[in-house]
Coordinates of C-alpha atoms in Angstrom, one line a residue:
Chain A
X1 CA 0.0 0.0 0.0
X2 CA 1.4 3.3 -0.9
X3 CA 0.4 6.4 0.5
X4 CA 0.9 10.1 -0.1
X5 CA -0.2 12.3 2.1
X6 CA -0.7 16.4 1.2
X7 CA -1.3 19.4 3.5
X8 CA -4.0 21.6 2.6
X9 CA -5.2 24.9 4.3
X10 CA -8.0 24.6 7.5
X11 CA -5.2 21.6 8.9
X12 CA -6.7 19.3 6.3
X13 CA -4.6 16.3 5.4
X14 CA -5.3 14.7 1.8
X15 CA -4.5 11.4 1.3
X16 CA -3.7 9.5 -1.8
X17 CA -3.5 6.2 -1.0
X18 CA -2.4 3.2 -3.4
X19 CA -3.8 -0.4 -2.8
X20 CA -2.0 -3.6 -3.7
X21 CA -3.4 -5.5 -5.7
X22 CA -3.7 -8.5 -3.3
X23 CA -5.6 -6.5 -1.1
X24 CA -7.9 -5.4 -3.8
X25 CA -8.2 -9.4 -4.6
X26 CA -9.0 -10.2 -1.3
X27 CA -11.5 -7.4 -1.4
X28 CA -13.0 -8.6 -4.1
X29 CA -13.2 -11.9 -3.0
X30 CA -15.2 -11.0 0.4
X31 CA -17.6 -8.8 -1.7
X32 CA -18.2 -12.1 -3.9
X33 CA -19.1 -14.0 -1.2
X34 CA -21.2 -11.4 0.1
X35 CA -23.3 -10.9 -2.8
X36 CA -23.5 -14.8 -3.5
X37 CA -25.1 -14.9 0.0
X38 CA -27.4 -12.2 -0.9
X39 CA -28.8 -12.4 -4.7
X40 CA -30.0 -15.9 -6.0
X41 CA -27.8 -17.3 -8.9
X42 CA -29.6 -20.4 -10.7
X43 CA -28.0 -23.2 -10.3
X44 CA -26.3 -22.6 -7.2
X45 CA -27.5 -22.2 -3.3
X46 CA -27.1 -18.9 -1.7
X47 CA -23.8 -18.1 -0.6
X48 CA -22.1 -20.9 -2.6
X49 CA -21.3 -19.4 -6.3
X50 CA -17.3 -19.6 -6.3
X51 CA -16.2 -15.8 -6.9
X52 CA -15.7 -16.3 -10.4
X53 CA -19.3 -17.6 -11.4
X54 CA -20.9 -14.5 -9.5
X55 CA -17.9 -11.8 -11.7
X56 CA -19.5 -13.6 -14.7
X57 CA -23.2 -13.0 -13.6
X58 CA -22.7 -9.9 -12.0
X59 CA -19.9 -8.3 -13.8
X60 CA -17.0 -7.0 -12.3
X61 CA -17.9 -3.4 -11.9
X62 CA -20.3 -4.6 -9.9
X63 CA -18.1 -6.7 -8.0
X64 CA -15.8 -3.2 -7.1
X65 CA -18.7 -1.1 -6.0
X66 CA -19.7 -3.6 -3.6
X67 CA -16.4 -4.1 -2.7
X68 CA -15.0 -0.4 -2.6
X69 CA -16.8 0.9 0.5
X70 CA -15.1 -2.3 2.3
X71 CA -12.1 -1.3 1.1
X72 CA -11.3 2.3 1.4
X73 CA -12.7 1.8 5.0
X74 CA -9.9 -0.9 5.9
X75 CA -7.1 1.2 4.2
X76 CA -7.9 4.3 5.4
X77 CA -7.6 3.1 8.4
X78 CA -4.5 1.2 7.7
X79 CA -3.0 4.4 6.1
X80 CA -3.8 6.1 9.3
X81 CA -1.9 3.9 11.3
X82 CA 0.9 3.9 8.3
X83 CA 1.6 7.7 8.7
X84 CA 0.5 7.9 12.7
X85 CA -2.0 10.8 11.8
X86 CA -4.3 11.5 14.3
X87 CA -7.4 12.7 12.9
X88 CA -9.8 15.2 14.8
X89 CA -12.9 14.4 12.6
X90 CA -14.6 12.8 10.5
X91 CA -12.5 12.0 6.5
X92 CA -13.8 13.1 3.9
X93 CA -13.9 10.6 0.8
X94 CA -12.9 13.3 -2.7
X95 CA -12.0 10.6 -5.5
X96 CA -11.9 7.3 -5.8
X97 CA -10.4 5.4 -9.0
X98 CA -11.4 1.6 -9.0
X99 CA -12.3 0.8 -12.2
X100 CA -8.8 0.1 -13.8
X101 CA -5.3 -0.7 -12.0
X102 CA -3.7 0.6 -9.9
X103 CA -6.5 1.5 -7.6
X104 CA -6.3 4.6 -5.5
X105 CA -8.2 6.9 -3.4
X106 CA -8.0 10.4 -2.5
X107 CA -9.7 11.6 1.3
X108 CA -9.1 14.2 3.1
X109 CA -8.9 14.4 7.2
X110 CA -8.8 17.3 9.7
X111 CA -6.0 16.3 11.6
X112 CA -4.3 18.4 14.9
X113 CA -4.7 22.3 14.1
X114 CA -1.7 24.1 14.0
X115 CA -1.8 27.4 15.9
X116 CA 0.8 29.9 15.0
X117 CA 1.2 31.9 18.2
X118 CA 2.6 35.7 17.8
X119 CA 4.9 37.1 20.0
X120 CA 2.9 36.1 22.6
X121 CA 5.4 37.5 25.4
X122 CA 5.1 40.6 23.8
X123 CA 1.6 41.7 24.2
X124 CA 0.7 44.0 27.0
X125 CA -2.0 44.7 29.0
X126 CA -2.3 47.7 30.5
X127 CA -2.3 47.8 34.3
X128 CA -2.7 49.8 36.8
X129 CA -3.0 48.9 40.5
X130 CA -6.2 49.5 42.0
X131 CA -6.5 50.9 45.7
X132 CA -9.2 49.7 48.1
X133 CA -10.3 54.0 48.3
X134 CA -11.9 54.5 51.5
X135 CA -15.5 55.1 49.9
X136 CA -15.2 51.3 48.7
X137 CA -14.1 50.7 52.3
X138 CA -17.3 52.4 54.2
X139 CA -19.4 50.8 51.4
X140 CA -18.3 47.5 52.5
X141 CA -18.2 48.1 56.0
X142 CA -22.1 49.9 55.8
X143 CA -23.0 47.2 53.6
X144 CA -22.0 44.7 56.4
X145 CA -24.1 46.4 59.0
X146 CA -27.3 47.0 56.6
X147 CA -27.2 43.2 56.2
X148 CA -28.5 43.5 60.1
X149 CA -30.8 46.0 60.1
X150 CA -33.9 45.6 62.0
X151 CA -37.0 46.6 61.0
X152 CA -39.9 48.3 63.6
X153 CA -43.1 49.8 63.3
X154 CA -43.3 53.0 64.7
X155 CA -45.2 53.1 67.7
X156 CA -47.4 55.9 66.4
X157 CA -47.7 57.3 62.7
X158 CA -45.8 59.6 61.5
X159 CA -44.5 61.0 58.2
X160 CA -41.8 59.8 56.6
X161 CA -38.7 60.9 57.2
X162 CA -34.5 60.1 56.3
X163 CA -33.3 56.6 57.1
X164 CA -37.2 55.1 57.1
X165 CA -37.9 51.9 55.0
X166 CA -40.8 52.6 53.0
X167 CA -43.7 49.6 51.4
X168 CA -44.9 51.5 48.6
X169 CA -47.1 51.1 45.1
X170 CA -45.2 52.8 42.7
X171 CA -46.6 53.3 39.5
X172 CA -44.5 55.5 37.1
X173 CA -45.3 56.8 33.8
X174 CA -43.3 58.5 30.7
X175 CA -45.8 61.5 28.8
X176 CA -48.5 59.9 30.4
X177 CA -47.7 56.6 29.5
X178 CA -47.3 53.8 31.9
X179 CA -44.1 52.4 31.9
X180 CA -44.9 48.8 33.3
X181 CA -47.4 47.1 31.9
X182 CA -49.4 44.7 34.0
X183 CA -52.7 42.6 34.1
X184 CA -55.7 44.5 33.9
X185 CA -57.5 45.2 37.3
X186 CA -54.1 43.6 38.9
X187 CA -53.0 45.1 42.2
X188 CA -49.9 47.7 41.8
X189 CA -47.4 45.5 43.6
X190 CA -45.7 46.8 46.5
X191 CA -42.1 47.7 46.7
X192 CA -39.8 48.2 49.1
X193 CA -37.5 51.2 49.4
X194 CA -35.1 52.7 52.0
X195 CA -35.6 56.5 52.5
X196 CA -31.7 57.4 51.8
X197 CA -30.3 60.6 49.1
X198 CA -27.9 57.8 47.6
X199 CA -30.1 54.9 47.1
X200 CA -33.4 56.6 45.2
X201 CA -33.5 58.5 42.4
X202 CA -32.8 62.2 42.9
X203 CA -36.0 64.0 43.0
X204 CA -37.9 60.7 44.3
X205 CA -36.2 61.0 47.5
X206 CA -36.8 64.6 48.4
X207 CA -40.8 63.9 47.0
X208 CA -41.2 61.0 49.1
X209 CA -40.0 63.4 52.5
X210 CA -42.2 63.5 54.6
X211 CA -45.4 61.6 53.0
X212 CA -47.7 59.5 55.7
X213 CA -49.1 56.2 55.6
X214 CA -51.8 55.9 53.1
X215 CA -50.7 59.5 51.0
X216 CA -50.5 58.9 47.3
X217 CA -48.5 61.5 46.3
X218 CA -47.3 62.1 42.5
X219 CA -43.7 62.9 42.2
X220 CA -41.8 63.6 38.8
X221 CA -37.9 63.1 38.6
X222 CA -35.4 63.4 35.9
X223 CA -33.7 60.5 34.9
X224 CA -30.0 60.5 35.2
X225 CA -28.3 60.0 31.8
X226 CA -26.9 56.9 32.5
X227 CA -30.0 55.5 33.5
X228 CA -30.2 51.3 32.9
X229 CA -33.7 51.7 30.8
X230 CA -32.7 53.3 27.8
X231 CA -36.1 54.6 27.0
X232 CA -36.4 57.1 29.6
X233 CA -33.0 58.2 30.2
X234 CA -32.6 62.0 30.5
X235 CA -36.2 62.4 30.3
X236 CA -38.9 63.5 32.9
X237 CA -40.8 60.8 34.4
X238 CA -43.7 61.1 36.7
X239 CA -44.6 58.3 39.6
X240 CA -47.5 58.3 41.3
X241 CA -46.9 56.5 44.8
X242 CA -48.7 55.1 47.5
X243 CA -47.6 54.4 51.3
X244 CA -48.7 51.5 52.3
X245 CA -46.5 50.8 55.8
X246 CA -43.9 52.5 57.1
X247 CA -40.9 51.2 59.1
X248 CA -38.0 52.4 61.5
X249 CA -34.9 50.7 60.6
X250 CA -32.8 50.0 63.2
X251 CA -29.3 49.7 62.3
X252 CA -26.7 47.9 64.9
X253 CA -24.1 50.0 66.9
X254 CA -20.8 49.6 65.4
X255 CA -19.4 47.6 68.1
X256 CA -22.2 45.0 68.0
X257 CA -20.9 44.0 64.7
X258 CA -18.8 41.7 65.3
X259 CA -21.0 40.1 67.9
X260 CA -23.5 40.0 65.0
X261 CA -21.6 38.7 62.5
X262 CA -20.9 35.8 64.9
X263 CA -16.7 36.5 65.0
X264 CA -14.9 36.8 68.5
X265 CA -12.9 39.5 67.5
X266 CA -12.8 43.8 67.9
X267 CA -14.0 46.0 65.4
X268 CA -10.9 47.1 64.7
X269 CA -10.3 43.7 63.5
X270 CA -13.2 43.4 62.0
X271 CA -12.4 46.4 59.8
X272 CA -9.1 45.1 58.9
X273 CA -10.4 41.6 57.5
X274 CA -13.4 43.0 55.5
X275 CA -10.0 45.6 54.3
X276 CA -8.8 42.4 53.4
X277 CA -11.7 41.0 51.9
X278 CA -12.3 43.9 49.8
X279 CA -8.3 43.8 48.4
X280 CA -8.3 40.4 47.7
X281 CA -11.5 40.5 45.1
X282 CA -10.6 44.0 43.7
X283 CA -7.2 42.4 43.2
X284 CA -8.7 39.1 42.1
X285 CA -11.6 41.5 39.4
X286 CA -8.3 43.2 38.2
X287 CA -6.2 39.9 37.4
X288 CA -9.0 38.3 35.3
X289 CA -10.0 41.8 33.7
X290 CA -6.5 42.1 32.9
X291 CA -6.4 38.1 31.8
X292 CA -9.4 38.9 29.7
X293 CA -8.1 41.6 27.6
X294 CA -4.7 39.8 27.2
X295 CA -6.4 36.6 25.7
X296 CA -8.5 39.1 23.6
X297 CA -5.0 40.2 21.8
X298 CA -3.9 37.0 22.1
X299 CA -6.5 35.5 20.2
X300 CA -6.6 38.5 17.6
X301 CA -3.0 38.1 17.0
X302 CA -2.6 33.9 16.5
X303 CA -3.1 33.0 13.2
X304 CA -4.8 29.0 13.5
X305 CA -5.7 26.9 10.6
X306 CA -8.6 25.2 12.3
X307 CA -10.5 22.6 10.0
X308 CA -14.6 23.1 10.0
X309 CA -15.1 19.4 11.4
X310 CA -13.4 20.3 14.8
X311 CA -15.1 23.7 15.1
X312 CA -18.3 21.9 14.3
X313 CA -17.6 19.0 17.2
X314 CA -16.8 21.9 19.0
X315 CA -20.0 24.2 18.8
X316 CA -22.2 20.1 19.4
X317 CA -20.4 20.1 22.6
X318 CA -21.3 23.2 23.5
X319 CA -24.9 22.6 22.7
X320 CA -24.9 19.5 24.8
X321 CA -23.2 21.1 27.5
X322 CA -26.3 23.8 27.2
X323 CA -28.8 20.7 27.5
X324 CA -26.8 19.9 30.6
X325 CA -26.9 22.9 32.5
X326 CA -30.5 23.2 31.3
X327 CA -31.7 19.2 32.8
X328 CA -31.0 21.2 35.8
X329 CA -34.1 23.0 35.4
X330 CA -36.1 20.0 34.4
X331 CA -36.2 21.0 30.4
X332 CA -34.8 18.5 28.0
X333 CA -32.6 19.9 25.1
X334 CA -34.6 18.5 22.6
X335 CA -37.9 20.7 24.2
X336 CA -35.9 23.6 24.2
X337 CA -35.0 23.4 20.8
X338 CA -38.5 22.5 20.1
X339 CA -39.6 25.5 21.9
X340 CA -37.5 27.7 20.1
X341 CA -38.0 26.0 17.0
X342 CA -35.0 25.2 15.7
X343 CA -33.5 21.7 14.3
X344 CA -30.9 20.1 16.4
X345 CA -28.1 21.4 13.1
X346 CA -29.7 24.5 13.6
X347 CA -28.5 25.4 16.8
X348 CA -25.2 24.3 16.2
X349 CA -24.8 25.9 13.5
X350 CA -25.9 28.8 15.9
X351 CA -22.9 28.2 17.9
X352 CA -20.2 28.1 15.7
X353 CA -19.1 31.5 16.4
X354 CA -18.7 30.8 20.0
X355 CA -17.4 27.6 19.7
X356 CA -14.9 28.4 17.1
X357 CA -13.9 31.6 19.9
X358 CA -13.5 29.0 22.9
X359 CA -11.5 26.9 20.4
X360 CA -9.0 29.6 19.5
X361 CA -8.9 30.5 23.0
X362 CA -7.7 26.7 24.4
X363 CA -5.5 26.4 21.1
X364 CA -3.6 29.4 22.1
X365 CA -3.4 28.1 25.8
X366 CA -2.1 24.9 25.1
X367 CA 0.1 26.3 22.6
X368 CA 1.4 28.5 25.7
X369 CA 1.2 26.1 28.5
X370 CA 3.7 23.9 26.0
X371 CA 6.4 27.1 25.5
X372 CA 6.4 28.0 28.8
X373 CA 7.0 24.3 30.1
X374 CA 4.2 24.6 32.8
X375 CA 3.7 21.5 34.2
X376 CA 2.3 19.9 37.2
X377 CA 4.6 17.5 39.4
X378 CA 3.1 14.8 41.7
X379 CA 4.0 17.0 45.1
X380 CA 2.1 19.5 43.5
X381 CA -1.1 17.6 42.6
X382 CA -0.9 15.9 45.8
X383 CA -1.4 19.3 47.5
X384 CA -4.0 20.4 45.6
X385 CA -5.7 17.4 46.1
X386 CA -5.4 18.0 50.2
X387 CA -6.6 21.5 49.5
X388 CA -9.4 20.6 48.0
X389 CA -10.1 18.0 50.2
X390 CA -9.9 20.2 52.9
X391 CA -13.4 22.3 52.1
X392 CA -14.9 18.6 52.3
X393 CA -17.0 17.5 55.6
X394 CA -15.0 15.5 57.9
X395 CA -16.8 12.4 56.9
X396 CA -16.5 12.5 53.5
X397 CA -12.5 13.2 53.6
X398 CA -11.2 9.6 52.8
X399 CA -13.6 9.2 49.8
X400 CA -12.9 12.7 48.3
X401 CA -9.2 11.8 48.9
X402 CA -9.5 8.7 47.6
X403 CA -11.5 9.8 44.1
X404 CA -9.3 12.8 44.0
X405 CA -6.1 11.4 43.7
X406 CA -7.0 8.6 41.2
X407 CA -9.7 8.6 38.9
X408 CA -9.3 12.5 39.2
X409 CA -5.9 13.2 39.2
X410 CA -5.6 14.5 36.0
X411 CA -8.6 16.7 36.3
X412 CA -6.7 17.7 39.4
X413 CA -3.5 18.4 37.8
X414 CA -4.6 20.3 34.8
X415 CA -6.6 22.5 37.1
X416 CA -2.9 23.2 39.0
X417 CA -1.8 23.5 35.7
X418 CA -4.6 26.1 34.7
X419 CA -3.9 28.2 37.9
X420 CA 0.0 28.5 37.2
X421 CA -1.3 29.5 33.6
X422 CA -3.5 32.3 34.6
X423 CA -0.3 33.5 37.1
X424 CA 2.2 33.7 34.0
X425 CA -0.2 35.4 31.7
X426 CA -0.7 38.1 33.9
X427 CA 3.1 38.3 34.6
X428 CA 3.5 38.5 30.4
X429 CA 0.5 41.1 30.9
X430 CA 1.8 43.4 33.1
X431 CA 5.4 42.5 32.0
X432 CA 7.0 41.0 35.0
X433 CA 6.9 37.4 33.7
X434 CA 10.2 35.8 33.8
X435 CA 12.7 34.9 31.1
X436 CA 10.7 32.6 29.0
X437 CA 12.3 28.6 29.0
X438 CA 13.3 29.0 25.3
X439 CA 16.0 31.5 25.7
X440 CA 17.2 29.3 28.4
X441 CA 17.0 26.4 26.0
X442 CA 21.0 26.1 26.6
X443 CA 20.4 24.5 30.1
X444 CA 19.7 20.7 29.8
X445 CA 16.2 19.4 30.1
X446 CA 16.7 18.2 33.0
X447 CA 17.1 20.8 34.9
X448 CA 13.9 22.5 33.2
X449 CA 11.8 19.2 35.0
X450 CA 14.0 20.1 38.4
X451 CA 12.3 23.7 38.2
X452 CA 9.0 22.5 37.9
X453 CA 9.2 20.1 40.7
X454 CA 10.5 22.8 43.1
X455 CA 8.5 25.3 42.7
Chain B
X1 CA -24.9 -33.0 -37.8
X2 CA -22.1 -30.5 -37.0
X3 CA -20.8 -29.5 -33.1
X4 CA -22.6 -27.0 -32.1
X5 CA -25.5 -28.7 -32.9
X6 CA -24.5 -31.3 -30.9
X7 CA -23.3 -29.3 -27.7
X8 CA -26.6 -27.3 -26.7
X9 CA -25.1 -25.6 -23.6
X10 CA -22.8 -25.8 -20.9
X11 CA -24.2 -26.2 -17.7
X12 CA -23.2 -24.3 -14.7
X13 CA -24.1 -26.0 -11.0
X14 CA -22.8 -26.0 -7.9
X15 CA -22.8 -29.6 -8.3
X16 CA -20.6 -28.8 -12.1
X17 CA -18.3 -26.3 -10.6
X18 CA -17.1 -28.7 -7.9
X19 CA -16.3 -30.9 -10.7
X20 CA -14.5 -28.1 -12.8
X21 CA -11.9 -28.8 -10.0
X22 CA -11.1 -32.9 -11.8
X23 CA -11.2 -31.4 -15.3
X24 CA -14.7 -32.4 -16.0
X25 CA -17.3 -30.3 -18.0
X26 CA -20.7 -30.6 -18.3
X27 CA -22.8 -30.0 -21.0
X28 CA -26.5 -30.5 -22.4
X29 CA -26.5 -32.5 -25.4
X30 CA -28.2 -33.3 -28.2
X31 CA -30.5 -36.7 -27.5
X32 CA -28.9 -38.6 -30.5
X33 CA -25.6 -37.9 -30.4
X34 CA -23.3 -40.5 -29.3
X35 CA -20.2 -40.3 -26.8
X36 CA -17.9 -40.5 -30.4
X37 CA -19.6 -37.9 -31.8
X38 CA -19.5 -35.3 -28.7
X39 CA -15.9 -35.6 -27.8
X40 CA -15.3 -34.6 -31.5
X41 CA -17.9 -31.8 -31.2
X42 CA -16.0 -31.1 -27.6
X43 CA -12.8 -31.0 -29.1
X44 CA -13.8 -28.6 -32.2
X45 CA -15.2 -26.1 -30.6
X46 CA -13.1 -25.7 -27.3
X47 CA -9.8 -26.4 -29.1
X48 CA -8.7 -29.1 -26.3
X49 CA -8.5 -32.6 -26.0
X50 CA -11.0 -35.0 -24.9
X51 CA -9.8 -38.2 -22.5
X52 CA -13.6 -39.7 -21.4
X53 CA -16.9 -38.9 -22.0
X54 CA -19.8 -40.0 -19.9
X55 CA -23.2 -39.6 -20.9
X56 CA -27.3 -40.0 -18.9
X57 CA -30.8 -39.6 -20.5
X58 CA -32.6 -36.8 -18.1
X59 CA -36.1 -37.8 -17.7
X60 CA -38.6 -34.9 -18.2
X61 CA -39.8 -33.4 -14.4
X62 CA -43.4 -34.0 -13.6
X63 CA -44.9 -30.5 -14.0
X64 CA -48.7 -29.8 -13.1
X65 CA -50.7 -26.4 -14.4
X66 CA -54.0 -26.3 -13.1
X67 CA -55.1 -29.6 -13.5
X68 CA -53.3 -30.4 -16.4
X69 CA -50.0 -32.7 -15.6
X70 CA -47.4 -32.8 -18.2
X71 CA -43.4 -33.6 -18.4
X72 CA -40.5 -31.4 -18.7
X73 CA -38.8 -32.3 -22.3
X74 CA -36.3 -35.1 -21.4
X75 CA -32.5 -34.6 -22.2
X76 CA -28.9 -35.6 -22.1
X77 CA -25.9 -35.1 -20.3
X78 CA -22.8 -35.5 -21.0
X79 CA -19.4 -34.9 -18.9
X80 CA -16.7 -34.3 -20.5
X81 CA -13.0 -35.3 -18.9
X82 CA -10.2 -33.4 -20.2
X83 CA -6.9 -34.0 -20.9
X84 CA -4.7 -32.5 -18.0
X85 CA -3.9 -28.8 -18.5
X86 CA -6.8 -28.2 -20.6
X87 CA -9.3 -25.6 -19.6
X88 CA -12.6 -24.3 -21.4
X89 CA -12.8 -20.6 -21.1
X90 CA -16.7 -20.3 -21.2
X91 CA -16.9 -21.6 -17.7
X92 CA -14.0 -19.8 -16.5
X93 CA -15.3 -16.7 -18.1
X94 CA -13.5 -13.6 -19.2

């Protein structure tokens, strides 16, 4: 069997392959017998015409196209083996040439996309530390003690005034148009809303000043421009409210807030760790803002020659993952494309962008995570594998072990691998990364595997 | 009476083809020719040579329409050895 294989663009591989002519014999032999069991020839019982009585009565083109489909099958795959490729989808069959000797083929496969990665160790993010401001601070720290407020009726009525929660009916309305719509005869629902400048809308808040229960008053307010409903923003809108109850809100002394919050420590201390707190996720926003727009470039800049099968398998898995998450609310993917009336191709085809996105994304990654020489070492798994086992409930410790560190452990190690990832990127990002393993390609190997380990 | 008139048709079987494997052919021949006369017939048209010939009378088959029963034409046989090497191409085909 000879075989030539061809590189095309989209990682597409053609090959010509070449049979023997034994193997086309023997092919031809099998699709005898198989067409001597299945078609009556007179004077013979099924299945026992010798091969050359059923060429006569069927004729040997015949005799091919039965035999072909046999045949390309068993020497594609034996061609595959042949040249190690690793296809990624489905081959595609182009040409085939059986009627006269030699017999060949021509498919093509999508094998492995290559990804041509730019300078990736160039590309820059740009970054600039980001304080914890003390607004953010006594925003975290109010927002800690709001979360135990207690609410009291007022032991006589009164009007409303600063600080009060309010049940309302709001209704509002844009050029005397209602801007909710709602079932007729339907009850205005109630909302809640705390009496504060900062948390209504200006002009609401100094309307709603000193209303008493059971006042409908009718307030108008100019939207700010930056208003989430796009309709209405910079524009005059007119609410027409009701008080329905009216509530003191009793927010906790500072020192019981610690009490509250069920930690034996001071306030002081108290302050520092929600400090902390509020670092570590402004810090942890940044790094994956930061991580975010550096893939974007990333991804802009690699130049991939992905073949349509994989993004195809690609944008299915993502469907099915959808169908996944969406048994989770009881609905079967195939209602949910039913509902949205669309044919299982349909909504892959749907997804190609986004699957073809994600692929260029984990291309890229891979492409990196092989240049930089990340790897995971056992030590390291191993302590990722007590970390996690760690948020488990005593009782379920041995098992989560157990599972973890064997038919997990490579789910555990590419997550390790995954976190030291993200770390470099966002060293390359802001710059700081260190020198990259292929200008210190001079060292030996070895000592590249050493690194890994001690880290 | 001249060969082909002799020689009707060759006759391809399961049972024949296992006995292509001996160098024996079958044929369907004409009722009056004689075992003399088919091996020259044999030999003329097929360009080979004859060793043996063995020859049966086929009765007719008993064949009923409706009511009505009637025979099948009756017919001979004959099997033809050949002299080792020799092969007839209309069974072989191609």
């Amino acid at each position: 069997m000879k075989v030539t294989s061809e590189k095309l663009p989209k990682s597409l591989l053609a090959l010509d392959i070449e049979l023997d002519k034994e193997q086309v014999e023997k092919g031809l032999d099998r699709a005898a017998r198989r067409l001597s069991q299945k078609y009556n020839i007179p004077g013979f019982r099924k299945g026992k015409a010798p091969r050359f009585i059923v060429e006569n009565y069927f004729g040997r083109p015949a005799l091919i196209e039965e035999a072909s489909e046999d045949l390309v099958n068993k020497a594609f795959k034996e061609a595959l083996e042949q040249e190690k490729i690793n296809p990624v989808g489905r081959a595609n069959l182009e040409t085939v040439k059986f009627d006269e000797p030699p017999f060949s083929f021509r498919v093509t496969v999508p094998v492995d996309p290559t990804t041509a990665l730019p300078d990736y160790r160039a590309i820059r993010v740009p970054y600039e530390p980001r304080e914890v401001t003390d607004a953010m601070f006594d925003e975290a720290m109010d927002s800690r003690r709001e979360r135990h407020v207690v609410l009291r009726e007022p032991e006589e009525a009164r009007p409303a005034k600063q600080g009060d929660q309010l049940t309302v009916q709001l209704e509002s309305f844009l050029d005397g148009e209602p801007l909710e719509t709602r079932d007729e005869g339907a009850d205005v629902p109630e909302t809640n809303v705390v009496l504060e400048p900062g948390r209504l809308i200006p002009g609401l808040y100094e309307g709603l000043l000193g209303i008493e229960p059971g006042e409908t008053r009718e307030i108008t307010a100019h939207m700010p421009e930056d208003h989430e409903n796009e309709r209405v923003r910079d524009k005059d809108v007119s609410f027409k409210v009701t008080l329905k109850r009216l509530q003191d809100r009793l927010l906790p002394e500072w020192d019981e807030l610690p009490t509250l919050e069920e930690e034996e420590i001071t306030l002081d201390e108290l302050r520092e760790k929600t400090r902390n707190e509020l670092a570590e996720s402004v810090r942890t926003n940044q790094e994956r803002e930061t991580i975010d727009a550096y893939l974007k470039q990333l991804v802009e800049q690699t130049e991939y020659d992905i073949p349509d099968a994989l993004i195809e398998q690609e944008a299915d898995d993502l469907l099915h993952q959808r169908g996944h998450e969406l048994e989770r609310y009881g609905i079967t993917l195939d209602q949910m494309l039913q509902y949205r009336g669309q044919t299982h191709d349909d909504a892959v085809d749907e997804l190609k962008p986004e699957a073809e996105e994600r692929l260029k994304t984990t291309l890229a990654l891979r492409e990196i995570v092989k240049n930089e020489e990340l790897t995971a070492s056992d030590d390291e798994v191993d302590a990722e594998v007590e970390r996690i086992v760690g948020t488990y409930e005593d009782d379920q410790r041995e098992r989560a072990r157990d599972l973890l560190s064997h038919q997990m452990r490579s789910t555990v190690a590419s997550s390790v691998i995954d976190k030291k990832l993200r770390e470099r990127l966002f060293q390359i990002a802001t710059g700081v990364a260190p020198e990259a393993p292929s200008v210190a390609e001079a060292q030996p190997a070895v000592a590249t595997v050493d690194d890994a380990t001690n880290e | 009476m001249n060969a082909h008139q002799i020689i009707i048709r060759p006759l391809i079987t399961e049972k024949n083809t296992n006995l292509m494997s001996l160098n024996k052919y079958s044929f369907e021949v004409d009722r009056a020719a004689n075992k003399a006369q088919i091996r020259h017939a044999v030999e003329e048209i097929f360009k080979v040579t004859v060793t043996n010939v063995h020859t049966l009378n086929v009765r007719g088959k008993l064949r009923r329409r409706g009511n009505r029963y009637g025979y099948t034409a009756d017919w001979k046989k004959a099997i033809v050895t050949l002299a080792e090497g020799d092969r007839i191409e209309l069974f072989e085909g191609v």
